Coordinates of C-alpha atoms in Angstrom, one line a residue:
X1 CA 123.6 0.9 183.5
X2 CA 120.7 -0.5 185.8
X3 CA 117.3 -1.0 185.1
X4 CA 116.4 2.4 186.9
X5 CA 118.6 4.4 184.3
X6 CA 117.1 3.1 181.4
X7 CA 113.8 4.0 182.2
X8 CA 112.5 7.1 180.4
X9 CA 109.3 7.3 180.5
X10 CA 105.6 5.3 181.1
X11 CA 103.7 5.8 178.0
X12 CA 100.2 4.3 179.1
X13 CA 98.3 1.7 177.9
X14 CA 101.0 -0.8 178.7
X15 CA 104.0 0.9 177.1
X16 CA 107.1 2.0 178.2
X17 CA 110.4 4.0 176.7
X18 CA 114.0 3.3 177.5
X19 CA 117.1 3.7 176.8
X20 CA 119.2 0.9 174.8
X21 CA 121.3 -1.7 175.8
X22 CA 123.4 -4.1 174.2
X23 CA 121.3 -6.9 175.2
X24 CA 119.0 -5.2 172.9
X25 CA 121.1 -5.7 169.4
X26 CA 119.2 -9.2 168.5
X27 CA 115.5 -7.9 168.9
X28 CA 116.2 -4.1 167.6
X29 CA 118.2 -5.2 164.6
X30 CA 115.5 -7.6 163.8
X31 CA 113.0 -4.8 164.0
X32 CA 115.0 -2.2 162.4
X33 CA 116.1 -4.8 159.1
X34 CA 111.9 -5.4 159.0
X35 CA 110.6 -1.6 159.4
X36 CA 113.3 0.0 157.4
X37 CA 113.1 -2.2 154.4
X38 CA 112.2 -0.9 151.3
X39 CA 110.6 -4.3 150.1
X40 CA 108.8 -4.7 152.9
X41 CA 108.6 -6.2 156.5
X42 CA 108.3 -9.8 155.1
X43 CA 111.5 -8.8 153.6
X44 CA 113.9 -7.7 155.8
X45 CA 117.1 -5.7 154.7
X46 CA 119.8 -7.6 156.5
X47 CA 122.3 -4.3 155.9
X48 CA 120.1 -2.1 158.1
X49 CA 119.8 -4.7 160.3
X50 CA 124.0 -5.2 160.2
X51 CA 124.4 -1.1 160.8
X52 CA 122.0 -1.1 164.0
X53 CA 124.2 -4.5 165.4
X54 CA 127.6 -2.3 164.4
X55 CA 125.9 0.8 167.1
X56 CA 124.9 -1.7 169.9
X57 CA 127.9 -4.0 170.1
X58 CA 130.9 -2.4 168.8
X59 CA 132.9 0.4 170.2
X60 CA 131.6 4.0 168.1
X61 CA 133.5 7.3 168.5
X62 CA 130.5 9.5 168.8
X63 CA 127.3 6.7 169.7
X64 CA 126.8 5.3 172.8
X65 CA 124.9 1.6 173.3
X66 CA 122.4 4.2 175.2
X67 CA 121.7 6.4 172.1
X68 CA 118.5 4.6 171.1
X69 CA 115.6 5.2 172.0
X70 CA 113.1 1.9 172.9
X71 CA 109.3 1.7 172.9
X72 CA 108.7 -1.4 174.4
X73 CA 105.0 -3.1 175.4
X74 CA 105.4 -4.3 178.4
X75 CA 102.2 -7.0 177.8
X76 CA 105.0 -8.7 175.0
X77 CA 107.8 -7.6 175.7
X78 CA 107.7 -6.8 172.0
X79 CA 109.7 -3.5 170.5
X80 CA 107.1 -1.2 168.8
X81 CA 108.9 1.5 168.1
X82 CA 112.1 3.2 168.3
X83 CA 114.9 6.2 167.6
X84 CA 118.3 7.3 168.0
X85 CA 120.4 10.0 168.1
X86 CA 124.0 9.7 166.5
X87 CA 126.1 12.7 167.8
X88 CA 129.0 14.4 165.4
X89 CA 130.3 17.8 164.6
X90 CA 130.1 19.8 161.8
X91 CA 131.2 23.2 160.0
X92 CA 129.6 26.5 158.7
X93 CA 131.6 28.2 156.8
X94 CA 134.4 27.2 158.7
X95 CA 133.1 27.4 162.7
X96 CA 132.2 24.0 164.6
X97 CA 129.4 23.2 166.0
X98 CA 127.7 20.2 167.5
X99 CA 124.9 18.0 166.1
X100 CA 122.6 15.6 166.8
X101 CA 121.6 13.6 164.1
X102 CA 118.5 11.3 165.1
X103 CA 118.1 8.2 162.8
X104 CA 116.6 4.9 162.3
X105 CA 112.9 6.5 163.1
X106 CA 110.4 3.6 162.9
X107 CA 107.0 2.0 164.4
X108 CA 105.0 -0.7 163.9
X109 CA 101.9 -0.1 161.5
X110 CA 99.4 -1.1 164.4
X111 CA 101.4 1.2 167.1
X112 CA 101.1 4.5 165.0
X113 CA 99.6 7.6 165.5
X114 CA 99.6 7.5 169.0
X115 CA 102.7 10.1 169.7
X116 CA 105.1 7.3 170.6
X117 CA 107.8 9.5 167.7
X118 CA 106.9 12.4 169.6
X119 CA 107.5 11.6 172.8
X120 CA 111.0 9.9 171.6
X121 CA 111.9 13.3 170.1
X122 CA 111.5 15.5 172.8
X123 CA 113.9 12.8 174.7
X124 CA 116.4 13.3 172.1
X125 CA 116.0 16.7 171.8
X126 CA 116.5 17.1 175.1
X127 CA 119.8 14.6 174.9
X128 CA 121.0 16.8 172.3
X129 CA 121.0 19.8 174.0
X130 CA 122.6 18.5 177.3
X131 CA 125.5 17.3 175.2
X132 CA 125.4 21.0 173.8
X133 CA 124.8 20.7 170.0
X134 CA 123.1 23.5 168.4
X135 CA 121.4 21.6 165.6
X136 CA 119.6 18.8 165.1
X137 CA 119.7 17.1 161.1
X138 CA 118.0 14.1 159.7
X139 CA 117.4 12.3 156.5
X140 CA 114.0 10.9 155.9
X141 CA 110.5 10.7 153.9
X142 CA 108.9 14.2 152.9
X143 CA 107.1 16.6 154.9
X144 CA 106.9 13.9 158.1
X145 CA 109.6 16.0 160.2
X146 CA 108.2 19.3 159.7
X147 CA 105.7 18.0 162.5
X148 CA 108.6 17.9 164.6
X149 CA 110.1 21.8 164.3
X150 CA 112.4 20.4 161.1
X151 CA 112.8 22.1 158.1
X152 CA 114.4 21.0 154.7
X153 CA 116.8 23.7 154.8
X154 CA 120.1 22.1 152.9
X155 CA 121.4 19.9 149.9
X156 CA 121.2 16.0 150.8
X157 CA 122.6 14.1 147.9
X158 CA 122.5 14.7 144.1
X159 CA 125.0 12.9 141.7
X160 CA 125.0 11.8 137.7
X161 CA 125.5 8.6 136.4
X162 CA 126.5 6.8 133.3
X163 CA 126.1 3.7 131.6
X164 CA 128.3 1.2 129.8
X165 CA 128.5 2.7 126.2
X166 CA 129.4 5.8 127.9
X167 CA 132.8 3.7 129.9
X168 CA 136.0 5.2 128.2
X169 CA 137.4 2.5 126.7
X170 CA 141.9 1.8 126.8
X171 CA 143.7 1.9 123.5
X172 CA 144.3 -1.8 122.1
X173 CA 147.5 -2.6 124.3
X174 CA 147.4 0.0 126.6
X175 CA 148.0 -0.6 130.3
X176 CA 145.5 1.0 132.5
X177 CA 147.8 4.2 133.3
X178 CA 146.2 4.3 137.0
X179 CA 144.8 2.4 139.8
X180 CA 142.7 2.4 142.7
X181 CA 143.4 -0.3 145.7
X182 CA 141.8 -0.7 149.1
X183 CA 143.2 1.7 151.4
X184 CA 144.9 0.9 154.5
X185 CA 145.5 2.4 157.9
X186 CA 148.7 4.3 157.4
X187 CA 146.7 6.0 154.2
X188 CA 144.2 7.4 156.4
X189 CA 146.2 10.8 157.5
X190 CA 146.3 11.2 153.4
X191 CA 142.3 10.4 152.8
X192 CA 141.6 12.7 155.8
X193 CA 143.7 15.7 154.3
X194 CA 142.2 15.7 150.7
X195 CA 138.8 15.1 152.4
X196 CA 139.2 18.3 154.3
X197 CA 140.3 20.1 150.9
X198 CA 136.9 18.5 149.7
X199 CA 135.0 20.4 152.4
X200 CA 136.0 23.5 150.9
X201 CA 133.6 23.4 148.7
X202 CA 130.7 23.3 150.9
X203 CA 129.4 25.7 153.0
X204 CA 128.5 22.9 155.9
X205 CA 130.1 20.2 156.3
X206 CA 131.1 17.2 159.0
X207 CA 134.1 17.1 160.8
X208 CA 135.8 13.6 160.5
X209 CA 138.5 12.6 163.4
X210 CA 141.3 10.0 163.2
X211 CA 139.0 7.8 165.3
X212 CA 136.5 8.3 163.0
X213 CA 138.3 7.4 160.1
X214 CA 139.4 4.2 161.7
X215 CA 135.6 3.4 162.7
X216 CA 135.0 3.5 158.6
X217 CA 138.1 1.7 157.6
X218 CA 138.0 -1.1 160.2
X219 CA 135.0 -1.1 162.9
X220 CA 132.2 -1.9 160.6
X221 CA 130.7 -5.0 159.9
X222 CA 131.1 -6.0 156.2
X223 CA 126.9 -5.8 155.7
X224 CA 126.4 -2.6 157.7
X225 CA 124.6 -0.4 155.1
X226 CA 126.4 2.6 155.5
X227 CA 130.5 0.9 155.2
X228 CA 132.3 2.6 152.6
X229 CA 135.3 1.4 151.1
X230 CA 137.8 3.5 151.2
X231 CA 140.3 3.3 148.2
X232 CA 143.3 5.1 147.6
X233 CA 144.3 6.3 143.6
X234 CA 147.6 5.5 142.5
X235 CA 150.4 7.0 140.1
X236 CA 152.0 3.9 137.9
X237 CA 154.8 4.1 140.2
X238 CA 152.4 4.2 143.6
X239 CA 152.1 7.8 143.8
X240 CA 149.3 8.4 145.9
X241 CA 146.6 11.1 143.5
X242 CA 143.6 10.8 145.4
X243 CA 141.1 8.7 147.6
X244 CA 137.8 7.1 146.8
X245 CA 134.4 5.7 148.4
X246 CA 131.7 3.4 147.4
X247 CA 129.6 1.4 148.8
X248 CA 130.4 -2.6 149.3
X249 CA 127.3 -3.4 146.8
X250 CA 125.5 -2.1 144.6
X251 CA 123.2 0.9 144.7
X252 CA 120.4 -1.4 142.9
X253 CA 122.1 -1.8 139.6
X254 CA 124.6 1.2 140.2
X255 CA 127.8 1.5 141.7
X256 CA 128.2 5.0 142.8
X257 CA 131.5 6.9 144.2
X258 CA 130.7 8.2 147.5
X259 CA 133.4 10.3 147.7
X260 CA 136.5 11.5 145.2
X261 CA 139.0 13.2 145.6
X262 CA 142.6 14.2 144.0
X263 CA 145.6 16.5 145.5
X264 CA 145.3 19.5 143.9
X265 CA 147.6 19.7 140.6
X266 CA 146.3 16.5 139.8
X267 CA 143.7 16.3 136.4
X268 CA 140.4 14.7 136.9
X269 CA 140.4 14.6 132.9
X270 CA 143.2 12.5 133.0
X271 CA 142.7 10.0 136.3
X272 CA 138.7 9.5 136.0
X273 CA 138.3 7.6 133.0
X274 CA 140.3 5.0 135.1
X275 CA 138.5 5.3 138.5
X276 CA 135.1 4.8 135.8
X277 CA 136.4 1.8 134.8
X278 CA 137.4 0.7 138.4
X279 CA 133.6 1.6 139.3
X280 CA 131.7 -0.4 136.8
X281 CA 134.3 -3.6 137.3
X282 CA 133.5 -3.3 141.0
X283 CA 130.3 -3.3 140.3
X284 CA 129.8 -6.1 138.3
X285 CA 132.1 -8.3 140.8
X286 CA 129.4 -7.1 143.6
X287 CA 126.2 -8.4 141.7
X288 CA 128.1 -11.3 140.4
X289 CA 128.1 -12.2 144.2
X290 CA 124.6 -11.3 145.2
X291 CA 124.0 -13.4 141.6
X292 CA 122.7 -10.1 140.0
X293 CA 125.1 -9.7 137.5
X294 CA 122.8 -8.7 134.8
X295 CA 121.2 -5.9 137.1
X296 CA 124.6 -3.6 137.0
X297 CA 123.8 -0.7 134.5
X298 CA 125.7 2.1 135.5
X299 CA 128.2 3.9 136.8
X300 CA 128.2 6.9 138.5
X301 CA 129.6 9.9 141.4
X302 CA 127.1 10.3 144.3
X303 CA 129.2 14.2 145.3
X304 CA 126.3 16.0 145.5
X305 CA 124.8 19.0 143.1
X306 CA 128.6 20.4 142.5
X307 CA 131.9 18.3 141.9
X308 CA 134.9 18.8 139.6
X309 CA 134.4 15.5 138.3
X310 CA 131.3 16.6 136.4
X311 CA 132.8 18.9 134.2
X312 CA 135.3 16.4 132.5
X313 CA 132.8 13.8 131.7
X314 CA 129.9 16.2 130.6
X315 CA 128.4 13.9 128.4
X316 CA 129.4 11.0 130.1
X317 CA 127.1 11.2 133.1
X318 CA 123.6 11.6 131.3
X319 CA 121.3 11.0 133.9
X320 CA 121.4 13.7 136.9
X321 CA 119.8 13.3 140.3
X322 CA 119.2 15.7 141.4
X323 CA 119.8 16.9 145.5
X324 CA 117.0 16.0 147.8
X325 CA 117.1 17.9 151.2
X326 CA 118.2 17.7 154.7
X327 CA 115.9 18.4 157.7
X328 CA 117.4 20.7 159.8
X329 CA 116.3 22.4 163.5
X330 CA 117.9 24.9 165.1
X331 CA 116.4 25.4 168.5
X332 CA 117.8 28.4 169.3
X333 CA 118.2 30.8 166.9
X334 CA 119.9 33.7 168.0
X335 CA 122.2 31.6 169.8
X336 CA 123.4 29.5 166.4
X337 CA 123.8 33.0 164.9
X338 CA 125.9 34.2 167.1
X339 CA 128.0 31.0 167.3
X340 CA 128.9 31.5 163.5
X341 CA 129.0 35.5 163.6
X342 CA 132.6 35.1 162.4
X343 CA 131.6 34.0 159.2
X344 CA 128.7 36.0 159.2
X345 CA 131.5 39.1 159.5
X346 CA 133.9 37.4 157.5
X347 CA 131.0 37.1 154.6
X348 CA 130.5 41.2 155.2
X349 CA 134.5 41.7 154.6
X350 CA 134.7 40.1 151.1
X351 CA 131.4 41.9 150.0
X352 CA 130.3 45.4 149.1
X353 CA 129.0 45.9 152.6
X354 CA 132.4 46.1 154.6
X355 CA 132.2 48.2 157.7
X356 CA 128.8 47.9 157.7
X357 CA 126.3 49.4 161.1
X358 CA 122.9 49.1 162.6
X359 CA 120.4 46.8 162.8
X360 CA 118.5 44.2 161.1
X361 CA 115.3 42.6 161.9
X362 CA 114.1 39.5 160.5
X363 CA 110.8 38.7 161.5
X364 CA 109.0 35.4 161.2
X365 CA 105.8 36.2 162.3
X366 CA 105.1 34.7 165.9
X367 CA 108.5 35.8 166.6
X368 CA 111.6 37.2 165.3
X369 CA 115.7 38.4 165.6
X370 CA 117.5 40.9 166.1
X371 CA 121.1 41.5 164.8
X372 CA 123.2 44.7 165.0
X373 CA 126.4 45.0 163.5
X374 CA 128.8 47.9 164.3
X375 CA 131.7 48.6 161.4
X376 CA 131.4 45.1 160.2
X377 CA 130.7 42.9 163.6
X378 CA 128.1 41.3 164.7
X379 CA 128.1 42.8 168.4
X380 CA 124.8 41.8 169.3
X381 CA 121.8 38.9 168.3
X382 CA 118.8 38.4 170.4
X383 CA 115.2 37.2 170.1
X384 CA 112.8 39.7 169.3
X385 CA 108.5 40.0 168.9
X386 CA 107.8 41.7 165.9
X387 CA 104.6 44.1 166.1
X388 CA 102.0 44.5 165.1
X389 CA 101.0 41.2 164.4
X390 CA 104.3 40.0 163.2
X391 CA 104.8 42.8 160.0
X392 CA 107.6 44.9 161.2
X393 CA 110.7 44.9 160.7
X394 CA 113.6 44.6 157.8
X395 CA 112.4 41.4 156.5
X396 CA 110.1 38.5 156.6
X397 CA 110.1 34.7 156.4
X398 CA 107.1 32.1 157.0
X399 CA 107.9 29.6 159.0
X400 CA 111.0 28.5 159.5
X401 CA 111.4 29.2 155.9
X402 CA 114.5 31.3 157.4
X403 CA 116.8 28.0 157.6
X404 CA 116.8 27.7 153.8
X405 CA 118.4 31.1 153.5
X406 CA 121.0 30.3 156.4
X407 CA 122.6 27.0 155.1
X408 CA 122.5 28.4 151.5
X409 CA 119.4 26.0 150.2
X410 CA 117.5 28.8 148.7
X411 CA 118.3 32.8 147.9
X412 CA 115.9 35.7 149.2
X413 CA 114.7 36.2 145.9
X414 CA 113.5 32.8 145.1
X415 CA 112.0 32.4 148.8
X416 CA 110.2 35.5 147.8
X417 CA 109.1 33.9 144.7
X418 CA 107.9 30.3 146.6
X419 CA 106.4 32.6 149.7
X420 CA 104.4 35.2 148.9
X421 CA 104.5 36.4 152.5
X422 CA 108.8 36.4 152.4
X423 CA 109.5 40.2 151.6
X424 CA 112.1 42.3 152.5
X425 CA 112.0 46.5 152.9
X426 CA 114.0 47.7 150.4
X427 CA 117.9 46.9 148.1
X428 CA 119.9 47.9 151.0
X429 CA 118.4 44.8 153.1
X430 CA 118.2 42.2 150.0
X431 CA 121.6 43.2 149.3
X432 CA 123.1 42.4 152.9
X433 CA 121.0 39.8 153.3
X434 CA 122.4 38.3 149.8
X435 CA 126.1 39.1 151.2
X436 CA 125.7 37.3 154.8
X437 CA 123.9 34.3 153.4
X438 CA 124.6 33.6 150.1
X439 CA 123.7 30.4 148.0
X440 CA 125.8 27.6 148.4
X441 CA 125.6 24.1 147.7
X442 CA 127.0 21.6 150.7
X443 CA 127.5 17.7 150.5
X444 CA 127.8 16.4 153.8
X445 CA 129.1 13.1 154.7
X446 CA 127.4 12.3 157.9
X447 CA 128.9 10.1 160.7
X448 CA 126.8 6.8 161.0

């Protein structure tokens, strides 16, 4: 790509954006390890710094060496600020749809509030919807995206932990009756079936490819931040039960499961006390490295608010964290809407409104949408201007306070209790609305 391609645009005051190139991995990893580091710029996190190096010189399945955005003062030569976009695909409810899922957001303190995020967005944005994607996610500090048409509209972690009284402990003599090893490339068509059991539990999810699969298992540097290791969990005889993920280090003075997962038929009672026991040992080996050995406290299952692990080690896992939330931006609506109508109408089947007609008008004050079903489809959704001033219609929502009812973060009834301007007309429209979007937890696993 020549110089005239990665030019984006001419800032002012001596700054410029552009796109990324390889060339740029030594200077943007250096900045990204200092701005992204929780102890502080005169403390770089090399991990951070690993995972931005992994994006600009190795081959990704869904990132291009283009993908970040570059801020650049043209006076230093210096990066001031920066972005990315990291395209995947994920489900609702069973139907695809693209995403773009902007990361690494960061500026320098002396570069800030002068819209150089701003103007990086609305390149991305734009990015995003040439390649097609219908929402945008991202993970990130409270309230900050909001300024950028984000809402936090979905689950975004949640776990429980334990601690070392709470390890089950083997019987004098007795052999550990099962075992987790590193996984390896022809286990991968096995991880990525019980992973896609896994996702049927969550109302969104990501969809993860072969090539994809292969990134996480081989194309990562060893300190990129976001490797997993993948493990496979055997049978005595090497029966394959299940897969596992963790991090390779510790999670402060945790090691946490990232993922888990057995074929079904297979007792979580009976396999987890040994993956628990695999979890803390790992642990311990990690911050006997990093020479933090007497850091590593706990244990624990990072598998978001729900997981059938939790209810065989109920008080095991005293300490809950609770989810956090996903930003989420959906730029168009009534297009999204009707992009998952077949789980809107599938929703309809299974509830006491099958076969239902006519219309439904959710307004959200500067603007609305329309939906009319006939007999249980959704034949038509289209923008639509409530009047007067924004009050008519079946049902209301502040804001974009809409999203949290769509991806299952929140019911009608407690929007209506957080919003006192969230009302809807009568039973008949809390009761469909409760049957096309109900409550639902999700743990997505994000491509990175």
């Amino acid at each position: 790509m020549d110089s005239k391609n990665l030019f984006l645009r001419d800032l002012g005051d001596g700054l410029v954006m552009r796109r990324s190139t390889p060339a740029d991995a030594e200077a943007l990893s250096t900045f990204s390890a200092r701005i992204h580091s929780d102890q502080g710029p005169d403390e770089p996190d090399e991990r951070v710094g690993a995972w931005v190096r992994d994006l600009l010189e190795k081959p990704h399945p869904t990132f291009d060496a283009g993908d970040f955005t570059i801020v650049e003062d043209t006076r230093t030569g210096e990066i001031v600020s920066s972005l990315n976009l990291i395209s995947q695909v994920w489900r609702y409810a069973g139907t695809t749809f693209g995403v773009g899922r902007p990361e690494l957001v960061g500026t320098l303190p002396e570069y800030r509030k002068r819209g150089l995020i701003r103007a990086q967005f609305e390149v991305i944005h734009q990015w995003s919807a040439e390649r097609g994607e219908l929402v945008q996610g991202i993970t990130g500090i409270p309230y900050y995206y909001r300024i950028f048409g984000y809402e936090m509209a979905m689950n975004l972690g949640g776990g429980r932990r334990g601690y070392k009284p709470q390890i089950p402990k083997l019987d004098e003599g007795q052999v550990e009756p099962y075992r987790v090893r590193p996984a390896r490339a022809q286990d991968l068509p096995f991880i990525a079936e019980l992973y896609d059991q896994s996702c049927q539990r969550s109302v969104v999810s990501c969809v993860w490819t072969p090539e994809l699969w292969q990134y996480e298992l081989e194309g990562k540097r060893a300190k990129n931040v976001n490797r997993m290791e993948l493990c496979l969990v055997e049978a005595p005889d090497g029966g394959r039960l299940g897969f596992l993920a963790h991090p390779a280090h510790t999670w402060g003075s945790d090691m946490v499961a990232t993922a888990y997962e057995l074929k079904a038929g297979i007792s979580y009672g009976a396999v987890t006390p040994s993956v628990v026991r695999y979890l803390y040992a790992k642990g311990e080996a990690y911050a006997a490295q990093a020479g933090k050995l007497e850091e590593m406290a706990a244990f624990g299952f990072g598998l978001g608010a729900e997981h059938p692990v939790y209810q065989t080690m109920i008080n095991s896992l005293p300490s809950v964290r609770k989810p956090y939330a996903w930003y989420l931006r959906v730029p168009d609506l009534p297009g999204f809407l009707r992009h998952i109508a077949p789980a809107l109408e599938k929703r309809l089947e299974g509830s006491p409104y099958a076969g239902h007609s006519g219309e439904l008008r959710l307004t959200f004050y500067r603007d609305g949408v329309r939906l009319e079903f006939e007999a249980g489809r959704l034949v038509k959704v289209e923008a639509w201007q409530p009047e007067p001033q924004g009050h008519s219609g079946e049902a209301a929502f502040p804001g974009l306070t809409f999203l949290q009812l769509l991806f299952g973060y929140r019911t009608l009834e407690e929007l209506g209790y957080a919003f006192a301007d969230c009302w809807w007309k009568n039973d008949q429209v809390l009761g469909l609305l409760n049957a096309l979007f109900p409550k639902q937890a999700s743990n997505v696993w994000p491509v990175s």
